């Protein structure tokens, strides 16, 4: 199953390459201030990044943590998705970004034995198990507070 997931992720990444190059070129034409995410978008991005990492690891480890996390935090997740859809000016931009994010998360584990993935990311799954909606939002906000800002963007 792990091999099938990785193959699907690589095929999706390859299919997105031409579109991503065009989007990158279009983004380069936009003014620099448009690259600076709002506080809400920065938080939403961190929340979705966390959720994506949990999805990949939970799937590789054949664990139910991801499904339980999504069920418990569905309102926060939907709010984060809506924020990012607005940030990317529509579903297409969000879907492209979200797919790329999932592919990157999968690639971090390429070639690793399942047991090593599960051991290496046990703390991630443990964190996800303990996050309710308020905790999830706090986690995402903490990630924003500790990350580097984009050059030219205020923190």
JSON list of N, CA and C in Angstrom, two decimals, residues 45-73:
[
{"chain": "A", "resi": 45, "resn": "UNK", "atom": "N", "xyz": [-2.12, 27.96, 7.07]},
{"chain": "A", "resi": 45, "resn": "UNK", "atom": "CA", "xyz": [-1.07, 27.19, 6.39]},
{"chain": "A", "resi": 45, "resn": "UNK", "atom": "C", "xyz": [-0.40, 26.23, 7.36]},
{"chain": "A", "resi": 46, "resn": "UNK", "atom": "N", "xyz": [-0.05, 26.70, 8.53]},
{"chain": "A", "resi": 46, "resn": "UNK", "atom": "CA", "xyz": [0.61, 25.83, 9.51]},
{"chain": "A", "resi": 46, "resn": "UNK", "atom": "C", "xyz": [-0.32, 24.70, 9.96]},
{"chain": "A", "resi": 47, "resn": "UNK", "atom": "N", "xyz": [-1.59, 25.01, 10.13]},
{"chain": "A", "resi": 47, "resn": "UNK", "atom": "CA", "xyz": [-2.56, 23.97, 10.51]},
{"chain": "A", "resi": 47, "resn": "UNK", "atom": "C", "xyz": [-2.68, 22.90, 9.45]},
{"chain": "A", "resi": 48, "resn": "UNK", "atom": "N", "xyz": [-2.76, 23.32, 8.20]},
{"chain": "A", "resi": 48, "resn": "UNK", "atom": "CA", "xyz": [-2.90, 22.35, 7.11]},
{"chain": "A", "resi": 48, "resn": "UNK", "atom": "C", "xyz": [-1.60, 21.57, 6.90]},
{"chain": "A", "resi": 49, "resn": "UNK", "atom": "N", "xyz": [-0.46, 22.22, 7.08]},
{"chain": "A", "resi": 49, "resn": "UNK", "atom": "CA", "xyz": [0.82, 21.50, 7.00]},
{"chain": "A", "resi": 49, "resn": "UNK", "atom": "C", "xyz": [0.88, 20.40, 8.05]},
{"chain": "A", "resi": 50, "resn": "UNK", "atom": "N", "xyz": [0.48, 20.72, 9.28]},
{"chain": "A", "resi": 50, "resn": "UNK", "atom": "CA", "xyz": [0.48, 19.74, 10.36]},
{"chain": "A", "resi": 50, "resn": "UNK", "atom": "C", "xyz": [-0.46, 18.58, 10.00]},
{"chain": "A", "resi": 51, "resn": "UNK", "atom": "N", "xyz": [-1.66, 18.91, 9.59]},
{"chain": "A", "resi": 51, "resn": "UNK", "atom": "CA", "xyz": [-2.65, 17.90, 9.25]},
{"chain": "A", "resi": 51, "resn": "UNK", "atom": "C", "xyz": [-2.14, 16.98, 8.13]},
{"chain": "A", "resi": 52, "resn": "UNK", "atom": "N", "xyz": [-1.47, 17.56, 7.16]},
{"chain": "A", "resi": 52, "resn": "UNK", "atom": "CA", "xyz": [-0.93, 16.79, 6.03]},
{"chain": "A", "resi": 52, "resn": "UNK", "atom": "C", "xyz": [0.16, 15.84, 6.50]},
{"chain": "A", "resi": 53, "resn": "UNK", "atom": "N", "xyz": [1.05, 16.33, 7.37]},
{"chain": "A", "resi": 53, "resn": "UNK", "atom": "CA", "xyz": [2.09, 15.45, 7.91]},
{"chain": "A", "resi": 53, "resn": "UNK", "atom": "C", "xyz": [1.47, 14.29, 8.69]},
{"chain": "A", "resi": 54, "resn": "UNK", "atom": "N", "xyz": [0.45, 14.58, 9.48]},
{"chain": "A", "resi": 54, "resn": "UNK", "atom": "CA", "xyz": [-0.23, 13.54, 10.23]},
{"chain": "A", "resi": 54, "resn": "UNK", "atom": "C", "xyz": [-0.87, 12.53, 9.28]},
{"chain": "A", "resi": 55, "resn": "UNK", "atom": "N", "xyz": [-1.47, 13.01, 8.20]},
{"chain": "A", "resi": 55, "resn": "UNK", "atom": "CA", "xyz": [-2.10, 12.12, 7.22]},
{"chain": "A", "resi": 55, "resn": "UNK", "atom": "C", "xyz": [-1.08, 11.14, 6.64]},
{"chain": "A", "resi": 56, "resn": "UNK", "atom": "N", "xyz": [0.06, 11.66, 6.21]},
{"chain": "A", "resi": 56, "resn": "UNK", "atom": "CA", "xyz": [1.07, 10.83, 5.57]},
{"chain": "A", "resi": 56, "resn": "UNK", "atom": "C", "xyz": [1.62, 9.79, 6.55]},
{"chain": "A", "resi": 57, "resn": "UNK", "atom": "N", "xyz": [1.96, 10.22, 7.74]},
{"chain": "A", "resi": 57, "resn": "UNK", "atom": "CA", "xyz": [2.54, 9.31, 8.72]},
{"chain": "A", "resi": 57, "resn": "UNK", "atom": "C", "xyz": [1.50, 8.29, 9.20]},
{"chain": "A", "resi": 58, "resn": "UNK", "atom": "N", "xyz": [0.30, 8.74, 9.47]},
{"chain": "A", "resi": 58, "resn": "UNK", "atom": "CA", "xyz": [-0.75, 7.84, 9.92]},
{"chain": "A", "resi": 58, "resn": "UNK", "atom": "C", "xyz": [-1.05, 6.78, 8.86]},
{"chain": "A", "resi": 59, "resn": "UNK", "atom": "N", "xyz": [-1.04, 7.18, 7.62]},
{"chain": "A", "resi": 59, "resn": "UNK", "atom": "CA", "xyz": [-1.29, 6.25, 6.52]},
{"chain": "A", "resi": 59, "resn": "UNK", "atom": "C", "xyz": [-0.14, 5.23, 6.41]},
{"chain": "A", "resi": 60, "resn": "UNK", "atom": "N", "xyz": [1.08, 5.73, 6.48]},
{"chain": "A", "resi": 60, "resn": "UNK", "atom": "CA", "xyz": [2.24, 4.83, 6.37]},
{"chain": "A", "resi": 60, "resn": "UNK", "atom": "C", "xyz": [2.26, 3.82, 7.52]},
{"chain": "A", "resi": 61, "resn": "UNK", "atom": "N", "xyz": [1.88, 4.27, 8.70]},
{"chain": "A", "resi": 61, "resn": "UNK", "atom": "CA", "xyz": [1.90, 3.42, 9.89]},
{"chain": "A", "resi": 61, "resn": "UNK", "atom": "C", "xyz": [0.61, 2.64, 10.08]},
{"chain": "A", "resi": 62, "resn": "UNK", "atom": "N", "xyz": [-0.32, 2.80, 9.15]},
{"chain": "A", "resi": 62, "resn": "UNK", "atom": "CA", "xyz": [-1.63, 2.14, 9.22]},
{"chain": "A", "resi": 62, "resn": "UNK", "atom": "C", "xyz": [-2.27, 2.36, 10.58]},
{"chain": "A", "resi": 63, "resn": "UNK", "atom": "N", "xyz": [-2.32, 3.64, 10.95]},
{"chain": "A", "resi": 63, "resn": "UNK", "atom": "CA", "xyz": [-2.84, 4.06, 12.24]},
{"chain": "A", "resi": 63, "resn": "UNK", "atom": "C", "xyz": [-4.13, 4.85, 12.01]},
{"chain": "A", "resi": 64, "resn": "UNK", "atom": "N", "xyz": [-4.96, 4.97, 13.03]},
{"chain": "A", "resi": 64, "resn": "UNK", "atom": "CA", "xyz": [-6.23, 5.70, 12.89]},
{"chain": "A", "resi": 64, "resn": "UNK", "atom": "C", "xyz": [-6.14, 7.14, 13.40]},
{"chain": "A", "resi": 65, "resn": "UNK", "atom": "N", "xyz": [-4.94, 7.58, 13.77]},
{"chain": "A", "resi": 65, "resn": "UNK", "atom": "CA", "xyz": [-4.77, 8.91, 14.35]},
{"chain": "A", "resi": 65, "resn": "UNK", "atom": "C", "xyz": [-5.31, 9.99, 13.43]},
{"chain": "A", "resi": 66, "resn": "UNK", "atom": "N", "xyz": [-5.01, 9.91, 12.15]},
{"chain": "A", "resi": 66, "resn": "UNK", "atom": "CA", "xyz": [-5.43, 10.95, 11.21]},
{"chain": "A", "resi": 66, "resn": "UNK", "atom": "C", "xyz": [-6.96, 11.05, 11.14]},
{"chain": "A", "resi": 67, "resn": "UNK", "atom": "N", "xyz": [-7.62, 9.92, 11.01]},
{"chain": "A", "resi": 67, "resn": "UNK", "atom": "CA", "xyz": [-9.08, 9.93, 10.92]},
{"chain": "A", "resi": 67, "resn": "UNK", "atom": "C", "xyz": [-9.70, 10.51, 12.19]},
{"chain": "A", "resi": 68, "resn": "UNK", "atom": "N", "xyz": [-9.17, 10.13, 13.32]},
{"chain": "A", "resi": 68, "resn": "UNK", "atom": "CA", "xyz": [-9.67, 10.64, 14.60]},
{"chain": "A", "resi": 68, "resn": "UNK", "atom": "C", "xyz": [-9.40, 12.15, 14.72]},
{"chain": "A", "resi": 69, "resn": "UNK", "atom": "N", "xyz": [-8.21, 12.57, 14.30]},
{"chain": "A", "resi": 69, "resn": "UNK", "atom": "CA", "xyz": [-7.84, 13.99, 14.35]},
{"chain": "A", "resi": 69, "resn": "UNK", "atom": "C", "xyz": [-8.78, 14.81, 13.48]},
{"chain": "A", "resi": 70, "resn": "UNK", "atom": "N", "xyz": [-9.03, 14.35, 12.25]},
{"chain": "A", "resi": 70, "resn": "UNK", "atom": "CA", "xyz": [-9.94, 15.07, 11.34]},
{"chain": "A", "resi": 70, "resn": "UNK", "atom": "C", "xyz": [-11.34, 15.16, 11.91]},
{"chain": "A", "resi": 71, "resn": "UNK", "atom": "N", "xyz": [-11.83, 14.09, 12.47]},
{"chain": "A", "resi": 71, "resn": "UNK", "atom": "CA", "xyz": [-13.17, 14.08, 13.04]},
{"chain": "A", "resi": 71, "resn": "UNK", "atom": "C", "xyz": [-13.27, 15.07, 14.20]},
{"chain": "A", "resi": 72, "resn": "UNK", "atom": "N", "xyz": [-12.29, 15.04, 15.06]},
{"chain": "A", "resi": 72, "resn": "UNK", "atom": "CA", "xyz": [-12.29, 15.90, 16.25]},
{"chain": "A", "resi": 72, "resn": "UNK", "atom": "C", "xyz": [-12.11, 17.38, 15.90]},
{"chain": "A", "resi": 73, "resn": "UNK", "atom": "N", "xyz": [-11.39, 17.66, 14.82]},
{"chain": "A", "resi": 73, "resn": "UNK", "atom": "CA", "xyz": [-11.04, 19.04, 14.47]},
{"chain": "A", "resi": 73, "resn": "UNK", "atom": "C", "xyz": [-11.65, 19.51, 13.15]}
]
